Amino acid sequence: MMLKLEKRGQFSRKFSAAVTVIFVAASFLVAGLIFEILGVRAVDVIARLFEVYLSERTLLEAALRGLPLGFAALGLTVAFKMNFWNIGAEGQIYLGMVAATGVVLLHAYYGLVPDFLVLPLMVVLSFLAGGLYCALPAFLKAKLGVNEILPTLMLNYVAYHFVNYLIHGPWRDPKGFGFPLSIVFPPYARLDTVLGHTAYIGVPAAFIIAGLLYGFIMYTPAGFEMRVLGQNYEAARYAGVRIGRTLLLGSLIAGGLAGLGGLTIVAGILGRMRPPSAYVGYGYTAIIIAFLAALNPWLAVPAAVFFGGLLVAGDVIQATLNLPFPAIQILQATIFLMIILGEFFKRYRLRVVI
Amino acid sequence: MSGPEYLVEMRGIVKKFPNVVANDNVSFTLRPGEVHALLGENGAGKSTLMNILYGIYRPDAGEIWVYGKKVDIRGPRDALALGIGMVHQQFKLIPVHTVAENVILGLREQGFVINERKINNELTQLIQRYGWTISPNSRVWQLSAGEKQQVELLKALYRKVRILILDEPTSVLTPQETVALFQTLRKMASQGLGVVLITHKLEEVFSVADRVTVMRAGRNVATKNVKETNIEELVELMIGRPLLKISSTRSLDTSKPVLEASGLVVLGDKGLEAVRNVSFKLYRGEILGIAGVSGNGQTELLEAIAGLRKIMRGKVLLDGVDITNRHPQKIIDAGVSYIPAEVLRYSAPEMTVAENLVLKAYRNHLFANSLMIRWRDVNRKAEELVKAFRIVTPTITNKVANLSGGNIQRLVLARELGTLPNTKVILAAYPTRGLDIASTEQIHQELVKRAEQGVAVLLVSEELEELMALSDRIMVMYRGEIVGVLRRGEYDVEEIGLMMTGVKRAEVSA
Ligand SMILES: Nc1ncnc2c1ncn2[C@@H]1O[C@H](COP(=O)(O)OP(=O)(O)OP(=O)(O)O)[C@@H](O)[C@H]1O
Ligand SMILES: [Mg+2]
């Protein structure tokens, strides 16, 4: 008896959604098994996780932690739709943090603009910083035909070390007893002072952006060009699409949104800048989220909240069940693997051959 | 030779897709040693029926009997195991692999031990036996359409199939390649294989087939012995009326050319000169045919004019304005529409019929303002074009990948002829490829109508009949060069045929 793989023909959207749901559920089983092996009752872990989404306080926390993931994932839905494999949301998030923090520091020391303009300026500049950081590999692709995967990935390391340098060097709070921390952002530079909680402004903003992205992709000529380009490069050329321009615009949006994600970290979650080790991996998690949402911006927001909940649950589980934080990363990784497996089984079926 | 009467017997096959009944209670038989032609309009359900036999789709109802036994074919592997092979309407080869690699692809997992030398020998033998030109080591992307076809046949032969399905194999072949293919098919039939040949060309039925089955709107309407039928009867069965004759009364204004090419040099995919020093003038209201065996630079010439391939030397003027190497968008906006040879290569298969219809016109003020595409207007136009060009699709939001081959061609024609305003030049490469006879007739009329309205048409075709019926002049291309130009009234099949092999015409006028 043997197992064989066979290509499936067509599959519908319903089938696709069902497979995703089944495989996400299966990832809980697999992760649960691993927890059991680690000597913890899987039911406890999973129960803790679901409790996160049930109480208002922790759900808000989940939404908050999900914001940087969500913004970055929103950007990725655009990039991936035009077949631009941006692995660099991580670095673009860092650049967004740098820009936002830079504005705060400049303002704190030199007082450039009225206080109420600082936050808008942070928004604009963190978007631009992330966007330009993503447009760089897009430019290389458009002009020289360099595949984007390696450059976007490599730029993550550059950004990581850049942030590290800043926070251990020039941007360290002089009154901070030598800890690698920036000054605490003043209230006018913090997102949680706008409506009382960062999630109150962040989640609606994310939904609005999702709506704008959806409209952009479906209704504007530029969005149409991105979809055609993602479908078939030759067809895009034939249709008269300005490919370089399209790549630049799409990557600017993608990186810009990741940059906004960076803003939500420093101006929302932390209220200051910390060494990057505190939030490493968000850009990669955003890739998982974009795929879990099947590149649909509307779904990216709830998917991000779900992943934010995983992070919160990680803390809870660590504290109450005495598991190390990486345990929750096991769950994340299993979900990711299962999504990939699910994508695979949408295209292939297993058959038993005797 | 004794055995079951039928190699294949399909009974009461039903296949439904969302909103479409592609096969509606179809019966079909294939005898050993016969070539069985399958005819029918675009979207009649021919490919679907054969895809069911090859295991790509599973029927919703009906039975399949092979060698007198009822079978359940659950995938191409089952089909291959039963000795059923299929060459698809669109080739399914991997371009970067060699011929041999493509042939053995998929065999490895089936537990075959791969001995490259042995395989190469066997392949070379097969290639020689059928008098083909390919070598096991050439890379597929370097091959012409006819040669790719040979690779597909080679795949089937190497797997020792007894039932071979060919889905519109001749639509991409030169007449010579077609003759060679038919010899191959007869040879296969004489060895007891059963061959199913899907085609739209009635002459082919009479030159190679033993029996013919006609399908219409998902049903089989008749099966005939070829000896006992004739073209008129088949046309009647297929479209329910006789064919019309093309006639045109148009006068040429040769004072000023619309399109003028001088000394064009263009490189092909292999980096060699595919178009060499080509010059011609195309006038308002003229249909200028380009005859030639495909692969002699015709496609490259059109791509270069459309801005999709770099012009190394020479110039293209449109109404006196230089459009050499301009961005494709500029050339589209200047009024050049282009019907490409490989329609799928230039479509977005996962996008909708409506979206593909406006693939070039989405920026046009008819369908968009500076901010938004007005999908309502797009959809209205799409509904109109679907009707006018008889694109068989349940809705305009259907994915293009779900359309039948001929209907994708119809869609491209609708896009190029129906969505671009102020078209001055139509570059048409094999515009009727894959179309059924009624649609072919419609497109011919459409091109003539456009010419009468003053549009200039550059028509590439391999079918001399088509060229001679439509063109005011025919130029013949051979190895990237124009070997001669003939005017209406001087057309002579033999002479054009000779010129297509490179014999220059004494008086060259262009
Ligand atoms: N995978 C699919 N999903 C949805 N509809 C399909 C699918 N495949 C075929 N159809 C529809 O079924 C009908 C029959 O298609 P089929 O490809 O069998 O036509 P055909 O006779 O081969 O036509 P052609 O001569 O144009 O190749 C068409 O209306 C087509 O749009
Ligand atoms: Mg077909």
CSV table of C-alpha atoms in Angstrom, one decimal, chain B residues 52-415:
chain,number,residue,atom,x,y,z
B,52,ILE,CA,-13.4,13.3,-17.9
B,53,LEU,CA,-12.0,10.4,-19.9
B,54,TYR,CA,-8.5,11.5,-18.8
B,55,GLY,CA,-9.6,11.8,-15.2
B,56,ILE,CA,-9.2,15.5,-14.8
B,57,TYR,CA,-12.8,15.9,-14.0
B,58,ARG,CA,-15.2,13.4,-12.5
B,59,PRO,CA,-18.6,13.1,-14.1
B,60,ASP,CA,-21.7,13.8,-12.1
B,61,ALA,CA,-23.4,10.9,-13.7
B,62,GLY,CA,-22.7,8.3,-16.3
B,63,GLU,CA,-20.4,5.3,-16.9
B,64,ILE,CA,-17.1,4.8,-18.6
B,65,TRP,CA,-16.1,1.4,-20.0
B,66,VAL,CA,-12.6,0.8,-21.1
B,67,TYR,CA,-11.6,-2.4,-22.9
B,68,GLY,CA,-15.1,-3.7,-22.1
B,69,LYS,CA,-14.7,-3.2,-18.4
B,70,LYS,CA,-16.4,-0.6,-16.3
B,71,VAL,CA,-13.8,1.7,-14.8
B,72,ASP,CA,-13.6,4.5,-12.3
B,73,ILE,CA,-11.0,7.0,-13.5
B,74,ARG,CA,-10.1,9.2,-10.5
B,75,GLY,CA,-7.1,11.1,-12.0
B,76,PRO,CA,-4.7,11.3,-14.8
B,77,ARG,CA,-2.7,8.5,-13.2
B,78,ASP,CA,-5.6,6.1,-13.4
B,79,ALA,CA,-6.0,7.2,-17.0
B,80,LEU,CA,-2.4,6.6,-17.8
B,81,ALA,CA,-2.5,3.3,-16.1
B,82,LEU,CA,-5.3,2.3,-18.4
B,83,GLY,CA,-3.3,3.4,-21.4
B,84,ILE,CA,-5.1,6.7,-21.9
B,85,GLY,CA,-3.0,9.7,-22.9
B,86,MET,CA,-4.0,13.2,-23.6
B,87,VAL,CA,-2.4,16.2,-25.3
B,88,HIS,CA,-4.1,19.3,-24.1
B,89,GLN,CA,-5.3,22.4,-25.9
B,90,GLN,CA,-2.7,24.3,-24.0
B,91,PHE,CA,0.6,22.5,-23.7
B,92,LYS,CA,1.6,21.4,-20.2
B,93,LEU,CA,5.4,21.3,-20.6
B,94,ILE,CA,8.0,22.8,-18.3
B,95,PRO,CA,9.9,25.2,-20.5
B,96,VAL,CA,13.2,25.1,-18.7
B,97,HIS,CA,13.4,21.4,-18.8
B,98,THR,CA,14.7,19.3,-21.7
B,99,VAL,CA,12.5,17.2,-23.9
B,100,ALA,CA,13.7,14.0,-22.1
B,101,GLU,CA,13.1,15.5,-18.7
B,102,ASN,CA,9.6,16.5,-19.7
B,103,VAL,CA,8.9,13.0,-21.0
B,104,ILE,CA,10.1,11.3,-17.8
B,105,LEU,CA,8.5,13.8,-15.5
B,106,GLY,CA,6.0,12.0,-13.3
B,107,LEU,CA,7.4,8.6,-14.2
B,108,ARG,CA,10.0,8.7,-11.4
B,109,GLU,CA,7.4,8.7,-8.7
B,110,GLN,CA,5.7,5.8,-10.3
B,111,GLY,CA,8.7,3.7,-9.4
B,112,PHE,CA,10.5,3.7,-12.7
B,113,VAL,CA,14.2,3.6,-12.5
B,114,ILE,CA,15.6,6.4,-14.5
B,115,ASN,CA,18.4,5.4,-16.8
B,116,GLU,CA,19.1,8.5,-18.8
B,117,ARG,CA,21.2,6.9,-21.5
B,118,LYS,CA,18.6,4.2,-22.1
B,119,ILE,CA,15.8,6.7,-22.2
B,120,ASN,CA,17.6,9.0,-24.6
B,121,ASN,CA,18.1,6.1,-26.9
B,122,GLU,CA,14.5,5.0,-26.8
B,123,LEU,CA,13.3,8.5,-27.3
B,124,THR,CA,15.7,9.0,-30.2
B,125,GLN,CA,14.3,5.8,-31.8
B,126,LEU,CA,10.8,7.0,-31.4
B,127,ILE,CA,11.6,10.4,-32.8
B,128,GLN,CA,13.2,8.7,-35.8
B,129,ARG,CA,10.4,6.3,-36.3
B,130,TYR,CA,8.0,9.2,-36.7
B,131,GLY,CA,10.3,11.4,-38.6
B,132,TRP,CA,10.4,14.2,-36.2
B,133,THR,CA,13.0,17.0,-35.7
B,134,ILE,CA,13.4,17.3,-32.0
B,135,SER,CA,16.3,16.0,-29.9
B,136,PRO,CA,15.9,14.6,-26.4
B,137,ASN,CA,18.3,17.2,-25.1
B,138,SER,CA,16.8,20.4,-26.4
B,139,ARG,CA,15.1,22.7,-23.9
B,140,VAL,CA,11.4,23.1,-24.4
B,141,TRP,CA,11.4,26.9,-24.4
B,142,GLN,CA,13.5,26.8,-27.5
B,143,LEU,CA,11.0,24.7,-29.4
B,144,SER,CA,8.3,25.8,-31.9
B,145,ALA,CA,4.7,25.0,-31.3
B,146,GLY,CA,4.9,22.1,-33.7
B,147,GLU,CA,7.9,20.7,-31.9
B,148,LYS,CA,6.2,21.1,-28.5
B,149,GLN,CA,3.4,19.0,-29.9
B,150,GLN,CA,5.9,16.4,-30.8
B,151,VAL,CA,7.1,16.3,-27.2
B,152,GLU,CA,3.6,15.8,-26.0
B,153,LEU,CA,3.1,12.9,-28.5
B,154,LEU,CA,6.4,11.5,-27.4
B,155,LYS,CA,5.3,11.6,-23.8
B,156,ALA,CA,2.2,9.6,-24.8
B,157,LEU,CA,4.1,7.1,-27.0
B,158,TYR,CA,6.8,6.6,-24.3
B,159,ARG,CA,4.1,5.7,-21.9
B,160,LYS,CA,2.7,3.2,-24.4
B,161,VAL,CA,-0.8,4.6,-24.5
B,162,ARG,CA,-3.5,2.7,-26.4
B,163,ILE,CA,-6.0,5.5,-26.4
B,164,LEU,CA,-4.7,8.9,-27.4
B,165,ILE,CA,-6.7,12.1,-27.0
B,166,LEU,CA,-5.6,15.2,-28.9
B,167,ASP,CA,-7.4,18.5,-28.1
B,168,GLU,CA,-7.2,20.8,-31.1
B,169,PRO,CA,-3.6,19.7,-31.9
B,170,THR,CA,-3.5,21.5,-35.2
B,171,SER,CA,-4.5,24.9,-34.2
B,172,VAL,CA,-0.9,25.8,-33.5
B,173,LEU,CA,0.7,23.8,-36.3
B,174,THR,CA,1.9,24.7,-39.7
B,175,PRO,CA,0.2,22.9,-42.6
B,176,GLN,CA,3.3,20.8,-43.1
B,177,GLU,CA,3.4,19.9,-39.4
B,178,THR,CA,-0.3,19.1,-39.7
B,179,VAL,CA,0.3,16.7,-42.5
B,180,ALA,CA,3.1,15.1,-40.6
B,181,LEU,CA,0.9,14.8,-37.5
B,182,PHE,CA,-1.8,13.1,-39.4
B,183,GLN,CA,0.6,10.6,-40.9
B,184,THR,CA,1.7,9.9,-37.3
B,185,LEU,CA,-1.9,9.5,-36.2
B,186,ARG,CA,-2.7,7.1,-39.1
B,187,LYS,CA,0.4,5.1,-38.2
B,188,MET,CA,-0.8,4.9,-34.6
B,189,ALA,CA,-4.3,3.9,-35.7
B,190,SER,CA,-2.9,1.2,-37.9
B,191,GLN,CA,-1.2,-0.3,-34.9
B,192,GLY,CA,-4.5,-0.6,-33.2
B,193,LEU,CA,-4.6,2.5,-31.1
B,194,GLY,CA,-7.7,4.6,-30.8
B,195,VAL,CA,-7.2,8.3,-31.4
B,196,VAL,CA,-9.7,11.0,-30.5
B,197,LEU,CA,-9.1,14.2,-32.4
B,198,ILE,CA,-10.9,17.4,-31.3
B,199,THR,CA,-10.9,19.9,-34.1
B,200,HIS,CA,-12.7,22.8,-35.7
B,201,LYS,CA,-11.4,22.3,-39.2
B,202,LEU,CA,-13.7,20.2,-41.3
B,203,GLU,CA,-11.1,19.4,-43.9
B,204,GLU,CA,-9.1,17.6,-41.2
B,205,VAL,CA,-12.1,15.4,-40.4
B,206,PHE,CA,-12.1,14.2,-44.0
B,207,SER,CA,-8.4,13.8,-44.4
B,208,VAL,CA,-7.7,11.8,-41.2
B,209,ALA,CA,-10.8,10.6,-39.4
B,210,ASP,CA,-12.8,7.4,-39.7
B,211,ARG,CA,-15.8,8.5,-37.6
B,212,VAL,CA,-16.9,11.9,-36.4
B,213,THR,CA,-19.1,12.9,-33.5
B,214,VAL,CA,-20.7,16.3,-33.4
B,215,MET,CA,-21.5,18.0,-30.1
B,216,ARG,CA,-23.7,20.9,-29.6
B,217,ALA,CA,-24.5,22.8,-26.3
B,218,GLY,CA,-23.3,19.9,-24.1
B,219,ARG,CA,-25.0,17.1,-26.0
B,220,ASN,CA,-23.8,14.7,-28.8
B,221,VAL,CA,-26.1,15.4,-31.8
B,222,ALA,CA,-24.7,12.8,-34.2
B,223,THR,CA,-22.0,10.2,-34.9
B,224,LYS,CA,-21.2,9.5,-38.5
B,225,ASN,CA,-18.9,7.5,-40.6
B,226,VAL,CA,-16.7,10.0,-42.4
B,227,LYS,CA,-17.3,8.2,-45.7
B,228,GLU,CA,-21.0,8.7,-45.4
B,229,THR,CA,-21.1,12.4,-44.7
B,230,ASN,CA,-20.0,15.6,-46.2
B,231,ILE,CA,-18.9,19.1,-45.2
B,232,GLU,CA,-22.3,20.6,-45.7
B,233,GLU,CA,-24.0,18.1,-43.5
B,234,LEU,CA,-21.5,18.6,-40.7
B,235,VAL,CA,-21.8,22.4,-40.9
B,236,GLU,CA,-25.6,22.0,-40.7
B,237,LEU,CA,-25.2,19.7,-37.7
B,238,MET,CA,-22.9,22.0,-35.9
B,239,ILE,CA,-24.4,25.4,-36.5
B,240,GLY,CA,-27.8,24.7,-38.0
B,241,ARG,CA,-27.3,26.8,-41.1
B,242,PRO,CA,-24.9,27.0,-44.1
B,243,LEU,CA,-21.8,29.2,-44.0
B,244,LEU,CA,-21.7,32.6,-45.5
B,245,LYS,CA,-19.2,33.8,-48.1
B,246,ILE,CA,-17.1,36.8,-47.3
B,247,SER,CA,-17.4,39.7,-49.7
B,248,SER,CA,-16.1,43.2,-49.4
B,249,THR,CA,-16.2,46.3,-51.5
B,250,ARG,CA,-13.6,48.6,-50.2
B,251,SER,CA,-11.3,51.0,-51.8
B,252,LEU,CA,-7.8,51.7,-50.7
B,253,ASP,CA,-6.4,55.1,-50.1
B,254,THR,CA,-2.7,54.7,-50.8
B,255,SER,CA,-1.7,58.3,-50.6
B,256,LYS,CA,-0.4,58.1,-47.0
B,257,PRO,CA,0.4,55.0,-45.0
B,258,VAL,CA,-1.1,54.6,-41.5
B,259,LEU,CA,1.7,52.4,-40.3
B,260,GLU,CA,5.1,52.4,-41.8
B,261,ALA,CA,8.0,50.1,-40.8
B,262,SER,CA,11.4,50.6,-42.2
B,263,GLY,CA,14.4,48.3,-41.7
B,264,LEU,CA,13.2,46.6,-38.6
B,265,VAL,CA,15.5,44.3,-36.8
B,266,VAL,CA,14.2,42.4,-33.8
B,267,LEU,CA,15.7,39.7,-31.7
B,268,GLY,CA,13.8,36.5,-30.8
B,269,ASP,CA,13.7,34.6,-27.5
B,270,LYS,CA,16.9,32.8,-28.4
B,271,GLY,CA,18.8,36.0,-28.8
B,272,LEU,CA,19.1,35.6,-32.6
B,273,GLU,CA,17.7,38.0,-35.2
B,274,ALA,CA,14.1,37.0,-35.6
B,275,VAL,CA,13.1,39.9,-37.8
B,276,ARG,CA,15.6,41.1,-40.4
B,277,ASN,CA,15.4,44.3,-42.1
B,278,VAL,CA,11.7,44.3,-42.6
B,279,SER,CA,10.0,47.3,-44.3
B,280,PHE,CA,6.4,47.8,-45.3
B,281,LYS,CA,3.7,50.3,-45.6
B,282,LEU,CA,0.1,49.7,-44.4
B,283,TYR,CA,-2.6,51.9,-45.7
B,284,ARG,CA,-5.9,53.1,-44.3
B,285,GLY,CA,-8.6,50.4,-44.9
B,286,GLU,CA,-6.1,47.9,-46.0
B,287,ILE,CA,-5.8,44.3,-44.8
B,288,LEU,CA,-2.2,43.3,-45.3
B,289,GLY,CA,-1.7,39.6,-44.8
B,290,ILE,CA,1.6,38.1,-43.7
B,291,ALA,CA,2.0,34.5,-44.9
B,292,GLY,CA,4.7,32.2,-43.6
B,293,VAL,CA,5.3,29.1,-41.7
B,294,SER,CA,4.9,30.1,-38.0
B,295,GLY,CA,8.2,30.8,-36.3
B,296,ASN,CA,9.6,32.9,-39.1
B,297,GLY,CA,9.5,36.1,-37.2
B,298,GLN,CA,5.8,37.0,-37.6
B,299,THR,CA,5.0,37.1,-33.9
B,300,GLU,CA,8.2,38.9,-33.1
B,301,LEU,CA,7.4,41.5,-35.7
B,302,LEU,CA,4.0,42.2,-34.2
B,303,GLU,CA,5.3,42.2,-30.6
B,304,ALA,CA,7.9,44.7,-31.6
B,305,ILE,CA,5.3,47.0,-33.2
B,306,ALA,CA,3.2,46.7,-30.1
B,307,GLY,CA,6.1,47.8,-27.9
B,308,LEU,CA,6.5,44.4,-26.2
B,309,ARG,CA,9.8,43.5,-27.8
B,310,LYS,CA,12.8,45.8,-28.4
B,311,ILE,CA,13.5,47.0,-31.9
B,312,MET,CA,17.2,46.9,-32.3
B,313,ARG,CA,17.3,48.8,-35.6
B,314,GLY,CA,14.8,50.5,-37.8
B,315,LYS,CA,11.7,52.6,-37.2
B,316,VAL,CA,8.0,52.4,-36.9
B,317,LEU,CA,5.8,55.3,-37.8
B,318,LEU,CA,2.1,55.6,-36.9
B,319,ASP,CA,0.5,58.4,-38.9
B,320,GLY,CA,3.9,59.8,-39.3
B,321,VAL,CA,4.6,59.8,-35.6
B,322,ASP,CA,7.6,57.7,-34.4
B,323,ILE,CA,6.4,54.9,-32.1
B,324,THR,CA,9.6,52.9,-32.1
B,325,ASN,CA,10.2,51.3,-28.7
B,326,ARG,CA,7.6,53.5,-27.0
B,327,HIS,CA,6.0,52.2,-23.9
B,328,PRO,CA,3.2,49.7,-24.7
B,329,GLN,CA,0.7,52.0,-23.0
B,330,LYS,CA,1.6,54.9,-25.4
B,331,ILE,CA,1.3,52.6,-28.4
B,332,ILE,CA,-2.1,51.4,-27.2
B,333,ASP,CA,-3.3,54.9,-26.6
B,334,ALA,CA,-2.0,55.9,-30.1
B,335,GLY,CA,-4.6,53.4,-31.5
B,336,VAL,CA,-2.8,50.1,-32.0
B,337,SER,CA,-4.7,47.0,-30.9
B,338,TYR,CA,-2.9,43.6,-30.8
B,339,ILE,CA,-4.5,40.2,-30.9
B,340,PRO,CA,-1.6,38.0,-29.7
B,341,ALA,CA,-0.8,34.5,-30.9
B,342,GLU,CA,-0.8,33.0,-27.4
B,343,VAL,CA,-3.9,34.4,-25.8
B,344,LEU,CA,-3.4,32.8,-22.4
B,345,ARG,CA,0.1,34.2,-22.1
B,346,TYR,CA,-1.5,37.7,-22.1
B,347,SER,CA,-4.6,37.0,-19.9
B,348,ALA,CA,-5.1,37.2,-16.2
B,349,PRO,CA,-6.7,33.7,-15.9
B,350,GLU,CA,-7.8,34.1,-12.2
B,351,MET,CA,-9.5,37.4,-12.9
B,352,THR,CA,-13.0,37.7,-14.2
B,353,VAL,CA,-14.3,37.9,-17.8
B,354,ALA,CA,-15.3,41.6,-17.2
B,355,GLU,CA,-11.8,42.4,-15.9
B,356,ASN,CA,-10.1,40.7,-18.7
B,357,LEU,CA,-12.3,42.5,-21.2
B,358,VAL,CA,-11.0,45.9,-19.9
B,359,LEU,CA,-7.5,44.7,-19.4
B,360,LYS,CA,-6.3,47.5,-21.8
B,361,ALA,CA,-9.2,50.0,-21.5
B,362,TYR,CA,-9.4,50.3,-17.7
B,363,ARG,CA,-7.8,53.8,-17.8
B,364,ASN,CA,-10.0,54.9,-20.6
B,365,HIS,CA,-12.5,57.7,-19.8
B,366,LEU,CA,-15.3,55.4,-21.0
B,367,PHE,CA,-14.6,53.1,-18.0
B,368,ALA,CA,-12.8,55.3,-15.4
B,369,ASN,CA,-12.3,58.7,-14.1
B,370,SER,CA,-8.9,59.8,-12.8
B,371,LEU,CA,-9.6,58.1,-9.5
B,372,MET,CA,-11.9,55.1,-9.9
B,373,ILE,CA,-12.8,52.4,-12.4
B,374,ARG,CA,-16.5,52.6,-12.9
B,375,TRP,CA,-17.4,49.0,-12.7
B,376,ARG,CA,-21.0,49.6,-13.6
B,377,ASP,CA,-20.0,50.9,-17.0
B,378,VAL,CA,-17.4,48.1,-17.4
B,379,ASN,CA,-20.0,45.5,-16.6
B,380,ARG,CA,-22.5,47.0,-19.0
B,381,LYS,CA,-19.9,46.9,-21.8
B,382,ALA,CA,-18.9,43.4,-20.8
B,383,GLU,CA,-22.5,42.1,-21.0
B,384,GLU,CA,-22.7,43.7,-24.4
B,385,LEU,CA,-19.5,42.2,-25.7
B,386,VAL,CA,-20.3,38.8,-24.3
B,387,LYS,CA,-23.4,38.8,-26.4
B,388,ALA,CA,-21.8,40.4,-29.5
B,389,PHE,CA,-18.9,38.0,-29.6
B,390,ARG,CA,-20.9,35.1,-28.3
B,391,ILE,CA,-18.6,34.3,-25.4
B,392,VAL,CA,-20.0,31.3,-23.6
B,393,THR,CA,-19.9,32.0,-19.9
B,394,PRO,CA,-22.5,31.8,-17.2
B,395,THR,CA,-21.7,35.3,-15.9
B,396,ILE,CA,-19.3,38.1,-16.6
B,397,THR,CA,-17.8,37.5,-13.1
B,398,ASN,CA,-16.7,34.0,-14.1
B,399,LYS,CA,-12.9,33.4,-14.0
B,400,VAL,CA,-11.3,33.3,-17.4
B,401,ALA,CA,-9.6,30.1,-16.4
B,402,ASN,CA,-13.0,28.5,-16.5
B,403,LEU,CA,-13.7,29.4,-20.1
B,404,SER,CA,-13.3,26.9,-23.0
B,405,GLY,CA,-10.3,27.5,-25.2
B,406,GLY,CA,-12.3,29.0,-28.1
B,407,ASN,CA,-14.1,31.3,-25.7
B,408,ILE,CA,-10.9,32.7,-24.3
B,409,GLN,CA,-10.0,33.5,-27.9
B,410,ARG,CA,-13.4,35.1,-28.4
B,411,LEU,CA,-12.8,37.2,-25.2
B,412,VAL,CA,-9.4,38.5,-26.5
B,413,LEU,CA,-11.0,39.4,-29.8
B,414,ALA,CA,-13.8,41.2,-28.0
B,415,ARG,CA,-11.3,43.1,-26.0
